[in-house]
Rosetta silent file (secondary structure, phi, psi, omega in degrees, C-alpha in Angstrom):
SEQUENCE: XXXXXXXXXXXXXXXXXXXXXXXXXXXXXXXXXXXXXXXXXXXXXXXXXXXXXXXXXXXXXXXXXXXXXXXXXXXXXXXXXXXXXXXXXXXXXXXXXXXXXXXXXXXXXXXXXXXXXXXXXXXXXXXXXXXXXXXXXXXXXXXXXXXXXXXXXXXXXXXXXXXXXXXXXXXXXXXXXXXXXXXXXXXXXXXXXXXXXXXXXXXXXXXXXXXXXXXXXXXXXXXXXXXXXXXXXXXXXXXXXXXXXXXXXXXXXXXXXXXXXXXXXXXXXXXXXXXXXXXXXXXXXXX
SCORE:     score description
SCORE:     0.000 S_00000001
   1 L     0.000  142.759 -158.024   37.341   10.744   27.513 S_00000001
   2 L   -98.485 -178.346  162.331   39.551   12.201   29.655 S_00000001
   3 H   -61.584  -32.255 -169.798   39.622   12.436   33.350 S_00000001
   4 H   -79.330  -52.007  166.803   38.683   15.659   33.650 S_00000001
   5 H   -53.892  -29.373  159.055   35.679   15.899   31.105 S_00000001
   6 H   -38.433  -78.978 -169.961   34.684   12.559   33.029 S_00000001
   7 H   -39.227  -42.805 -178.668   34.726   14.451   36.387 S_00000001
   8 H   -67.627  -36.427 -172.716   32.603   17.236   34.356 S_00000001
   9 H   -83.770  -31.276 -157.345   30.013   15.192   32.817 S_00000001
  10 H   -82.297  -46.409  176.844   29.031   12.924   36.273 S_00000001
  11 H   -57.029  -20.347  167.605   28.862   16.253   37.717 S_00000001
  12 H   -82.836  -25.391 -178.847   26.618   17.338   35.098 S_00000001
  13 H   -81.383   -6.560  179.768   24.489   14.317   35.224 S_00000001
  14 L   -71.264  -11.365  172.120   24.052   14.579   39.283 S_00000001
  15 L   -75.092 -139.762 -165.050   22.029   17.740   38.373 S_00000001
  16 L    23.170  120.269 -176.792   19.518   15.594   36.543 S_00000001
  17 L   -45.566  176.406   96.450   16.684   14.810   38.931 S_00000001
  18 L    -9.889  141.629  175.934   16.105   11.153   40.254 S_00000001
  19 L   -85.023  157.048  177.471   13.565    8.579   39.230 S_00000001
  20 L   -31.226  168.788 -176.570   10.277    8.622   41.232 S_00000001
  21 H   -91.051   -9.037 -150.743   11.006    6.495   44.543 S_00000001
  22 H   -88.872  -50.582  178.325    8.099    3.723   43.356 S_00000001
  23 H   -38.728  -70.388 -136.154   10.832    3.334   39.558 S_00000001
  24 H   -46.250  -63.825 -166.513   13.307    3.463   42.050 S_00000001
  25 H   -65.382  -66.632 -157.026   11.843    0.411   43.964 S_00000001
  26 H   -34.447  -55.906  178.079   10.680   -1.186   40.524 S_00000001
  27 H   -48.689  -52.848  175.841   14.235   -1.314   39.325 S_00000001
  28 H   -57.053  -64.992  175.933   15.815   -2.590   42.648 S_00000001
  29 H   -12.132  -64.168 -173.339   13.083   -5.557   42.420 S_00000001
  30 H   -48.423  -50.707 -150.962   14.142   -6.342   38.615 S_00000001
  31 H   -78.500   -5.454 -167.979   17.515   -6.918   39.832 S_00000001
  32 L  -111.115  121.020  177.745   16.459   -9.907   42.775 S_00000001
  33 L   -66.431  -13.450 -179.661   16.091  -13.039   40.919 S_00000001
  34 L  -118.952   16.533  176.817   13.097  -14.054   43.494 S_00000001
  35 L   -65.920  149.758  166.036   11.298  -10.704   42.996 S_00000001
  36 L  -106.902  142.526  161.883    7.577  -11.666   41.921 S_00000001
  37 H   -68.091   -2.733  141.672    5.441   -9.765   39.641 S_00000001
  38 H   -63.972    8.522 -167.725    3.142   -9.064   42.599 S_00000001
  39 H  -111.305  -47.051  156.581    5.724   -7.726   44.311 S_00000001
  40 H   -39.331  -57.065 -166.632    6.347   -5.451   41.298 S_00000001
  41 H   -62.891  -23.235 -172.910    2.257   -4.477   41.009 S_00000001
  42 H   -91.995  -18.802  141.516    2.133   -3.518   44.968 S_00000001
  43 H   -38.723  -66.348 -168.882    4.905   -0.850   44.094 S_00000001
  44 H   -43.299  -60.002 -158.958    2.861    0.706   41.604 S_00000001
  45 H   -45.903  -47.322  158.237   -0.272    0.576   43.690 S_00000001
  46 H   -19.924  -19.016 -177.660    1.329    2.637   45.769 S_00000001
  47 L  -104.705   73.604 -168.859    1.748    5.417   43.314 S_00000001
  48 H   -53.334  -39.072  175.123   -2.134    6.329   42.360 S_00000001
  49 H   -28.898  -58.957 -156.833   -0.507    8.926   39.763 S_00000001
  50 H   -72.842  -37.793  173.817    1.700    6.385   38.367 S_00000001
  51 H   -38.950  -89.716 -178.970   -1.026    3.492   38.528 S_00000001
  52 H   -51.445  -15.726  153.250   -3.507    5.621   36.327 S_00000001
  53 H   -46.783  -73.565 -149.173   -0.577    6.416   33.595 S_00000001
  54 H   -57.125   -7.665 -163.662   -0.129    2.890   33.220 S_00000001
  55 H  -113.237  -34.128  164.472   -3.638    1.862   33.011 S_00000001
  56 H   -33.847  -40.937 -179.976   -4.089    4.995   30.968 S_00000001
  57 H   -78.163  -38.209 -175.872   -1.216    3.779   28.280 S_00000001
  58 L   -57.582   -2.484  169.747   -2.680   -0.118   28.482 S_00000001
  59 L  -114.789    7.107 -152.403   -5.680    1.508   26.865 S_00000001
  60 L  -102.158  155.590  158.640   -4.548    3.754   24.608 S_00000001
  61 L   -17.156  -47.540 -162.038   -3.858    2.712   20.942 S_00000001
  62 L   -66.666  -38.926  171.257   -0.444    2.369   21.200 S_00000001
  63 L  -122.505   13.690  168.365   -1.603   -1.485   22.600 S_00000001
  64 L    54.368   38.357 -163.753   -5.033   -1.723   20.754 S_00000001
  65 L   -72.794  171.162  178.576   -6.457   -4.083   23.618 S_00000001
  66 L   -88.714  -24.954 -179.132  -10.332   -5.011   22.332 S_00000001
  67 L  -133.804  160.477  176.605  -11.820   -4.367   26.078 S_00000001
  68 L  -112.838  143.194 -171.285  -10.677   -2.084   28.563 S_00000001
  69 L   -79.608  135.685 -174.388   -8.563   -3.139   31.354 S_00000001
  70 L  -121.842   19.493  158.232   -9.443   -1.261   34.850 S_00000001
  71 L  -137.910  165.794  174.649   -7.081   -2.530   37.588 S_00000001
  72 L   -62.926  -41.580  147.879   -3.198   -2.442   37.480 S_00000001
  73 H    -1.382  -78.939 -172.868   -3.600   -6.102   38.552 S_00000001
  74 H   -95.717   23.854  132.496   -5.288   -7.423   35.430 S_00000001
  75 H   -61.387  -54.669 -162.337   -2.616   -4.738   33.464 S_00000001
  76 H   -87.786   -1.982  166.352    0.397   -6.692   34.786 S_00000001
  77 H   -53.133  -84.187 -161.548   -1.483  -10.106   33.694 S_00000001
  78 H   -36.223  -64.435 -154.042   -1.773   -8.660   30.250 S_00000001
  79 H   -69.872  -44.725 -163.342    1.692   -7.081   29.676 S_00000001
  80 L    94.754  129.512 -159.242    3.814   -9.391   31.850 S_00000001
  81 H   -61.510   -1.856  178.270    6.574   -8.354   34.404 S_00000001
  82 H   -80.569  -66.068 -153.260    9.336   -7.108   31.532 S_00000001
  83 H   -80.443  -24.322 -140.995    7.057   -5.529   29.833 S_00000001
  84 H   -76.689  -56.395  176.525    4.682   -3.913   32.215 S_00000001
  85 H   -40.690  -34.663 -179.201    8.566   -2.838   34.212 S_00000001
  86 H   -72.818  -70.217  178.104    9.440   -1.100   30.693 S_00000001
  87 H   -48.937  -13.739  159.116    6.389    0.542   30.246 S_00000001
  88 H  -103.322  -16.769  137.835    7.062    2.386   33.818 S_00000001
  89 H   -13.304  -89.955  163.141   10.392    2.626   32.803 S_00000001
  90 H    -7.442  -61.865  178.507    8.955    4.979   29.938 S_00000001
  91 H   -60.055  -62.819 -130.716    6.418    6.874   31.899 S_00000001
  92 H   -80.717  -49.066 -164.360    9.275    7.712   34.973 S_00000001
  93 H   -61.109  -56.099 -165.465   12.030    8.705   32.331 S_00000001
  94 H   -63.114  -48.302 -179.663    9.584   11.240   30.209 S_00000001
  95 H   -72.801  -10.181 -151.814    8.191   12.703   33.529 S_00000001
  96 H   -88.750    1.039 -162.092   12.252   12.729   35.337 S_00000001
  97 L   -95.153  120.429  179.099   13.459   15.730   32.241 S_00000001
  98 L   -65.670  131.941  177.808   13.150   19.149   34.039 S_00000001
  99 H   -49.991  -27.925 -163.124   10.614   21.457   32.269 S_00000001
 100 H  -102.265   41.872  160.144   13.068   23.727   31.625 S_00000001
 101 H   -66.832  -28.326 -161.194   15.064   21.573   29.050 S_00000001
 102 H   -95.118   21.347  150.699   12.482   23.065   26.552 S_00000001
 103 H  -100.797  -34.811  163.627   14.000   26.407   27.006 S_00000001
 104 L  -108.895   -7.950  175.535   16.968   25.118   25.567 S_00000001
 105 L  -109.796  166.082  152.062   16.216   22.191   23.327 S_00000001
 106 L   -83.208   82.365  176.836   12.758   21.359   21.002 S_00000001
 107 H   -50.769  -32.627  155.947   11.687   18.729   23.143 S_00000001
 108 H   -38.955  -63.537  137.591    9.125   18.382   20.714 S_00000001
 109 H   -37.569  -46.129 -178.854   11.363   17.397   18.150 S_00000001
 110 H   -56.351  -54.693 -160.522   13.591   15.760   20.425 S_00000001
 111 H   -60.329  -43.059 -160.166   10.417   12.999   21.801 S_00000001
 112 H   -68.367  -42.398  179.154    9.067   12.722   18.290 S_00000001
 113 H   -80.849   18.714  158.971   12.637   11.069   16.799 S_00000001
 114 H  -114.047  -26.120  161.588   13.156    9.218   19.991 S_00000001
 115 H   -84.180   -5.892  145.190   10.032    7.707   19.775 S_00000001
 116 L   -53.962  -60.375 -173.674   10.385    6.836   16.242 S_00000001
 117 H   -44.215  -60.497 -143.494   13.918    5.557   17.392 S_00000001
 118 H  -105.176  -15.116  167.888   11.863    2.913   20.092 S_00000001
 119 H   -82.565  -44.953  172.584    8.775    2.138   17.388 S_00000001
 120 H   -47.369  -78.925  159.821   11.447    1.624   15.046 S_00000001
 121 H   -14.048  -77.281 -176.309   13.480   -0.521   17.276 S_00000001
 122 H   -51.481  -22.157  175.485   10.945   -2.369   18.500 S_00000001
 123 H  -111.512  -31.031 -175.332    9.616   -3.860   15.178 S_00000001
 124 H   -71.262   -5.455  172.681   12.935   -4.649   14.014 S_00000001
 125 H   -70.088  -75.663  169.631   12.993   -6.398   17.550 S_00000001
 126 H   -29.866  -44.752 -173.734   10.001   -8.097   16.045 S_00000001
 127 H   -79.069  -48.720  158.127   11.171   -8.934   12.530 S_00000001
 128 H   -27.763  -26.431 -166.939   13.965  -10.732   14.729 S_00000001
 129 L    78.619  -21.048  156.679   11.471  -12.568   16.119 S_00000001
 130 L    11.871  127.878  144.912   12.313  -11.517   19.943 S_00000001
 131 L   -54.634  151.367 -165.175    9.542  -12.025   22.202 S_00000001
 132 H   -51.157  -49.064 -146.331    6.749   -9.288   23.089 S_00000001
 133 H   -92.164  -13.273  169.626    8.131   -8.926   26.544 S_00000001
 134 H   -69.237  -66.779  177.576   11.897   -8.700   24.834 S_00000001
 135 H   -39.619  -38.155  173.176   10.594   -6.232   22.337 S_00000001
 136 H   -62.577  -50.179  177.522    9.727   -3.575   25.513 S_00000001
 137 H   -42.394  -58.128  160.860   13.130   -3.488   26.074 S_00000001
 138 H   -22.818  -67.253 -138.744   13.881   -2.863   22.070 S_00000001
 139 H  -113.789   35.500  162.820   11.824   -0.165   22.551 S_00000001
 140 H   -92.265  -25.901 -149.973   12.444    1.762   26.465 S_00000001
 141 H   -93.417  -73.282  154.250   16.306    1.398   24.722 S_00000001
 142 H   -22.263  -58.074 -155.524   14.748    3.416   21.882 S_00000001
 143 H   -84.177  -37.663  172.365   13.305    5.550   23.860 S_00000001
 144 H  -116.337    9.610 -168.182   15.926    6.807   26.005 S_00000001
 145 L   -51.793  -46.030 -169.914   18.732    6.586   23.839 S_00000001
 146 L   -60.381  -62.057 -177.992   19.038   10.252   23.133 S_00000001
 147 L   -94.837   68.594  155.290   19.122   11.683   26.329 S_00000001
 148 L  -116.989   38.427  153.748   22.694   13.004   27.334 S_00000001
 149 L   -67.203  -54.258 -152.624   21.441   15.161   24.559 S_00000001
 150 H   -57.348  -41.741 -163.410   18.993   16.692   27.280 S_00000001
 151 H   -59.444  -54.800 -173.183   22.076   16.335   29.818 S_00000001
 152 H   -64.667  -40.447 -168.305   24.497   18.587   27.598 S_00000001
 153 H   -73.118  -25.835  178.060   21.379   21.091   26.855 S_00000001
 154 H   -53.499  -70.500 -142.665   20.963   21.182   30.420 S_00000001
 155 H  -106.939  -41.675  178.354   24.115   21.570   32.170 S_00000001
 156 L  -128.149   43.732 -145.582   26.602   22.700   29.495 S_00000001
 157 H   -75.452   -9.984  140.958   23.988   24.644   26.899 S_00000001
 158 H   -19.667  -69.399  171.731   26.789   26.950   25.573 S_00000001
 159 H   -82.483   -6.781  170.802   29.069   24.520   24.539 S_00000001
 160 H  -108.789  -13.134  154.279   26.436   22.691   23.330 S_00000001
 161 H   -27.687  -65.750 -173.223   25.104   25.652   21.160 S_00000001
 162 H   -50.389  -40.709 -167.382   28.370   25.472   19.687 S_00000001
 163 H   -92.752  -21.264  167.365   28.097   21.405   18.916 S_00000001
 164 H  -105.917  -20.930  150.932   24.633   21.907   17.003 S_00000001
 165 H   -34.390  -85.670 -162.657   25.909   25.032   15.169 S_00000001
 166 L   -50.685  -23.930  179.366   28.933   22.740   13.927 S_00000001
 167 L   -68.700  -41.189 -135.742   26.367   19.819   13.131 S_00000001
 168 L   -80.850  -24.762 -138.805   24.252   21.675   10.868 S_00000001
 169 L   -91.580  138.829 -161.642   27.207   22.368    8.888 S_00000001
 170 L   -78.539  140.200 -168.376   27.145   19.736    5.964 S_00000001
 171 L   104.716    6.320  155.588   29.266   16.856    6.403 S_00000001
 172 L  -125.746  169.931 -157.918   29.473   16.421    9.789 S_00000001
 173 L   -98.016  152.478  175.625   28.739   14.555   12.506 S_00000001
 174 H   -80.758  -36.408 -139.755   26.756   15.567   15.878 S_00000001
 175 H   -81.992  -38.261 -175.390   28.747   12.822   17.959 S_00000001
 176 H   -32.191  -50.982 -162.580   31.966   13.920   16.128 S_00000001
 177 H   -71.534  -37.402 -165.411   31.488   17.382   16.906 S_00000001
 178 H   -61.370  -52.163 -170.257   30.488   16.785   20.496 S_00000001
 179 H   -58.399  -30.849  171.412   33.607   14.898   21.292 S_00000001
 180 H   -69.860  -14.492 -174.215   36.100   17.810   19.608 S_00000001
 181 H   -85.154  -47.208 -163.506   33.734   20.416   21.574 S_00000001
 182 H  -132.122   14.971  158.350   33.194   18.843   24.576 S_00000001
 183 L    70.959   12.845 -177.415   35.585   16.158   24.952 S_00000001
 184 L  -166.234  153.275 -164.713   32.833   13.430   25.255 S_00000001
 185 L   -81.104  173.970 -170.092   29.757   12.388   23.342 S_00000001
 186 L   -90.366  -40.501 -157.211   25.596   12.297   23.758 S_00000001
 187 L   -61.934  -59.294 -163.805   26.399    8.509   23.818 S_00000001
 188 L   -78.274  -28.075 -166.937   28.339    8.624   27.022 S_00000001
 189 H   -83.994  -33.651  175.084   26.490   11.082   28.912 S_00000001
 190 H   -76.007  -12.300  168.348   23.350    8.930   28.619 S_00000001
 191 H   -77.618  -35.414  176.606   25.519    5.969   29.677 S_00000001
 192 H   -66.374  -51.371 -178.305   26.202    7.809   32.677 S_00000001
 193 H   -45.078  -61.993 -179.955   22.681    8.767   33.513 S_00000001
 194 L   -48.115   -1.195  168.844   21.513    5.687   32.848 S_00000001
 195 L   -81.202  -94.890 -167.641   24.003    4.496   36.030 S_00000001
 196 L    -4.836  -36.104 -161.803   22.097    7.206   38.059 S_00000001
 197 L  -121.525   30.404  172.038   19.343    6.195   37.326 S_00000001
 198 L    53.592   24.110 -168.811   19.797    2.311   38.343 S_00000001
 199 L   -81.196  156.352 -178.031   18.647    0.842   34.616 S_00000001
 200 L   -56.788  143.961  176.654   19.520   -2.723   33.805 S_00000001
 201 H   -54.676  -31.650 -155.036   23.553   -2.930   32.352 S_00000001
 202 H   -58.401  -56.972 -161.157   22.086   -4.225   29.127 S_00000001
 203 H   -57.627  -38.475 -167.639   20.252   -1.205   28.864 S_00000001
 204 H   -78.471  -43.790  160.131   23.012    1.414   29.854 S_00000001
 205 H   -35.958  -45.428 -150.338   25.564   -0.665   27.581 S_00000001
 206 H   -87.888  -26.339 -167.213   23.316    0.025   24.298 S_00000001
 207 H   -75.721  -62.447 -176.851   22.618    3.749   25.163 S_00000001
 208 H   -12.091  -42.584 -175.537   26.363    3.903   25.756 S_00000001
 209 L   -98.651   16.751 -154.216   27.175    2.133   22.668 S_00000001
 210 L  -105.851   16.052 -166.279   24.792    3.167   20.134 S_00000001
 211 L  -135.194   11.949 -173.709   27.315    5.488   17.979 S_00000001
 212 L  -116.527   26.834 -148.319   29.447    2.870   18.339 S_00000001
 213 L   -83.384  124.956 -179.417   28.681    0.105   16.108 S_00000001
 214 L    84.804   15.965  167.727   31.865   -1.517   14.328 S_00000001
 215 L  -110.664   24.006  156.904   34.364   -0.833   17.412 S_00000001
 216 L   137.437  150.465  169.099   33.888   -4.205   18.912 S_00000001
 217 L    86.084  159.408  177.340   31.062   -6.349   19.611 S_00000001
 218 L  -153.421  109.543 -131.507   27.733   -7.222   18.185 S_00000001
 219 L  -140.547  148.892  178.197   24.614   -7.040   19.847 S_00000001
 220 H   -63.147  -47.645 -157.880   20.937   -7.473   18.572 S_00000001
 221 H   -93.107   -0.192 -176.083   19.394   -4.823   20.666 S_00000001
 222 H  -108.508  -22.389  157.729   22.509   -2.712   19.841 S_00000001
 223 H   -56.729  -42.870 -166.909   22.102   -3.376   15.796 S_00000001
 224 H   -78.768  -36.729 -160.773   18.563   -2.934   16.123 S_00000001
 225 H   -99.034    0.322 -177.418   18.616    0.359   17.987 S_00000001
 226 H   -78.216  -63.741  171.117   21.804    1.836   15.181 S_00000001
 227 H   -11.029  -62.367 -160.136   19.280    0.308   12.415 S_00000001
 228 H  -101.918  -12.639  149.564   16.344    2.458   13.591 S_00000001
 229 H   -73.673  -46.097  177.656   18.074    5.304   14.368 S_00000001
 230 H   -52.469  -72.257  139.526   19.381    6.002   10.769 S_00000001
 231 H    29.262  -77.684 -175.036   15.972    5.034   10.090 S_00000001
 232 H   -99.773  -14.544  164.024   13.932    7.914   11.611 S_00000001
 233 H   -45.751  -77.052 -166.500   17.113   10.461   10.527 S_00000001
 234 H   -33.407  -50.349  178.070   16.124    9.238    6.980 S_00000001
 235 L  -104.076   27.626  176.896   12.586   10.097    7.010 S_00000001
 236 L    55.040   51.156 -175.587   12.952   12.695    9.290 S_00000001
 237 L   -98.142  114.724  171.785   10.832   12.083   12.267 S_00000001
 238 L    93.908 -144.740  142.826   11.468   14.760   14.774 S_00000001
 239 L  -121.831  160.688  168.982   15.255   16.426   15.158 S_00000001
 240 L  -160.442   42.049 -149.506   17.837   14.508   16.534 S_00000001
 241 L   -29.418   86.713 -173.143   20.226   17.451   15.044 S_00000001
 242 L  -158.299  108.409 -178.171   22.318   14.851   13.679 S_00000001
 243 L   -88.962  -31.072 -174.472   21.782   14.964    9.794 S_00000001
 244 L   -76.739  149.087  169.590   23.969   12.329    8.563 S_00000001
 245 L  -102.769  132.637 -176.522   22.389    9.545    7.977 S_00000001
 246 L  -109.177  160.204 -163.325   25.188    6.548    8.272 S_00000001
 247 L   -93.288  131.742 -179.117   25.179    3.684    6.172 S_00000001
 248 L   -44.886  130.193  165.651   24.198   -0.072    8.080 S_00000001
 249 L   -70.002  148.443  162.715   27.728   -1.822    8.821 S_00000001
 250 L   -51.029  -21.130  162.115   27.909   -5.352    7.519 S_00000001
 251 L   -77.342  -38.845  159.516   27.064   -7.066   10.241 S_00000001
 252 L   -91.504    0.246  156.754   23.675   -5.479   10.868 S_00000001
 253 L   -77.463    1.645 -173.947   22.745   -5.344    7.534 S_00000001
 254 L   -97.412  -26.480 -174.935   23.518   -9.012    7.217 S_00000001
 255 L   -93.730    6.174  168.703   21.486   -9.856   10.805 S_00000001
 256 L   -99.561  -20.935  175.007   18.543   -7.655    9.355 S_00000001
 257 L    94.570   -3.774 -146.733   18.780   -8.963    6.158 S_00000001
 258 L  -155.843  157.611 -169.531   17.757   -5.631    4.044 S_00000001
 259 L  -110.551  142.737 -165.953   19.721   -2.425    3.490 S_00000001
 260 H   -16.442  -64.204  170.985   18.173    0.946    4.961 S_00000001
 261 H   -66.338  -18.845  150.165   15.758    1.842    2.242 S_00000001
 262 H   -41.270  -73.041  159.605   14.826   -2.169    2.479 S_00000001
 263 H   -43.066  -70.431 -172.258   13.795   -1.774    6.030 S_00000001
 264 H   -39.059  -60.931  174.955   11.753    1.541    5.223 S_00000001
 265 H   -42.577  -40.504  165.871    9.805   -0.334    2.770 S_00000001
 266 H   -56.621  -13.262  173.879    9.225   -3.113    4.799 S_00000001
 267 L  -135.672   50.853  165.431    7.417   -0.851    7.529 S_00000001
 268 L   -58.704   -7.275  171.921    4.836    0.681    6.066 S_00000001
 269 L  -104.049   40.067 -179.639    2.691    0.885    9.127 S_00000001
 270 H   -53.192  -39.250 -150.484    5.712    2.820   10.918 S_00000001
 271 H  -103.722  -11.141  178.645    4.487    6.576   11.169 S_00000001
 272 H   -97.958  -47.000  161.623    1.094    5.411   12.323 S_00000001
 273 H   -26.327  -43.374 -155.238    2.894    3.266   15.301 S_00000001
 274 H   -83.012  -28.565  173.876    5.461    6.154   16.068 S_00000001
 275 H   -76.526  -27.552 -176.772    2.029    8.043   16.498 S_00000001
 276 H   -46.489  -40.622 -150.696    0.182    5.606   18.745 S_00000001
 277 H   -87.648  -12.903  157.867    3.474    6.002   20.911 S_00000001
 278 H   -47.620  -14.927 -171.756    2.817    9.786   21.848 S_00000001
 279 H   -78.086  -28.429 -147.923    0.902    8.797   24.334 S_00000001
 280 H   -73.032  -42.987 -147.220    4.385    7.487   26.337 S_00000001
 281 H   -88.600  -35.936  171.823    5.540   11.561   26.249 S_00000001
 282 H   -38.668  -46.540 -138.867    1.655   12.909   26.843 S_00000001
 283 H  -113.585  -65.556 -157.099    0.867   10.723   29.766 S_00000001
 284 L   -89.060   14.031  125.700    4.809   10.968   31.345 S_00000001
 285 L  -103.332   11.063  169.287    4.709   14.306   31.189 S_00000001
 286 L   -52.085   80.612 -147.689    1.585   14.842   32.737 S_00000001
 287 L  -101.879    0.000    0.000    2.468   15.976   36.624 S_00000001
């Protein structure tokens, strides 16, 4: 990327609202090694909106509890300060996309294959063996992966007309096209946001990286999150007008153990997960 399409895309992501100030706070917290998770829960409280999401999602299917939990309190018990931080992560990201991306994108389509992308993730997170509160990362990674789609539809929606026109056409790639179109990738633009938007490096590495899989490095949550994108291309959950499906490099098909069509088999309760997780786009766009 050059300088000058650099200079263009930060300027396009500076457009892109801000997270709520209570993420804002969450996030800062995460980063101070002597932050407590009450010190996390008396952000939230602060938010009543944001409070009842979260106690809304902690109830919903998506985490199947057997009784229902009624304070944020005994929520951040349950979840734990990773995940419970992910999970507002989730909410703040779904609610920060300006209504009127859905004049230029199907946001429909867009949420349903990014939330494949983060159920998907997230059990192959699992199959790793990860921990539960590791796995929210797996799948917030998931989850946001996508959007310097949103950024491009936003900001540059011309040239990116032009970059899903050229996708459709068979044999090519969406990242491909965007970099001959627009001199920098979906990949990149969401690496930038995610700086904007204060998210942990891990996280802003993997969106950054996630088209980027055999050009150095090897990462779990960055294997896991290539893995489950081809993955919901393959059965089609949503658009993510990117057609090709690419084949697992040797290294993640060797740390997953199972080749694409392996995996699929292997997750037969996928499409009823990827539905539980509507609730993330339901409840975080709810204003």
């Amino acid at each position: 990327m050059n300088n000058d399409v650099r200079q263009t895309l930060r300027e396009a992501v500076k457009r892109m609202p801000a997270f709520p100030q209570s993420m804002q706070h969450i996030l800062e917290l995460s980063g101070d090694i002597n932050c407590s998770q009450k010190d996390q829960v008396e952000v939230i409280k602060k938010d009543p909106v944001f409070t009842l999401k979260i106690l809304r999602l902690v109830n919903s299917p998506y985490f199947g509890l057997s009784r229902e939990i009624t304070s944020i309190n005994h929520a951040s018990v349950y979840l734990g300060q990773n995940t419970l931080k992910n999970v507002a992560l989730g909410l703040a990201a779904v609610d920060a996309i300006p209504r009127s991306a859905a004049d230029k994108l199907d946001m429909g389509a867009f949420w349903l294959h990014s939330l494949a992308v983060a159920t998907c993730a997230a059990m192959l997170g699992r199959k790793l063996g990860v921990s539960r509160d590791e796995v929210s990362t797996f799948f917030a990674v998931g989850l946001l992966h996508d959007l310097g789609k949103v950024v491009f539809a936003l900001y540059m929606p011309e040239q990116y007309e032009s970059v899903i026109r050229a996708a459709a056409e068979p044999g090519n790639i969406l990242h491909e096209c965007e970099r001959e179109i627009l001199g920098a990738t979906h990949a990149e633009a969401g690496g930038l946001l995610a700086e904007k938007w204060n998210l942990p490096e891990e996280m802003r590495d993997t969106i950054a990286a996630h088209h980027s899989i055999g050009e150095g490095g090897s990462f779990m949550l960055t294997d896991c999150l290539f893995a489950a994108n081809q993955i919901s291309k393959s059965l089609s959950f949503g658009s993510a007008w990117d057609f090709h499906v690419e084949p697992l490099p040797s290294g993640v098909q060797n740390r997953l153990g199972m080749t694409i069509s392996e995996l699929i088999k292997d997750m037969p309760t996928l499409g009823k997960e990827v539905e539980n997780a509507r609730i993330f786009v339901r409840l975080g766009e709810f204003r």
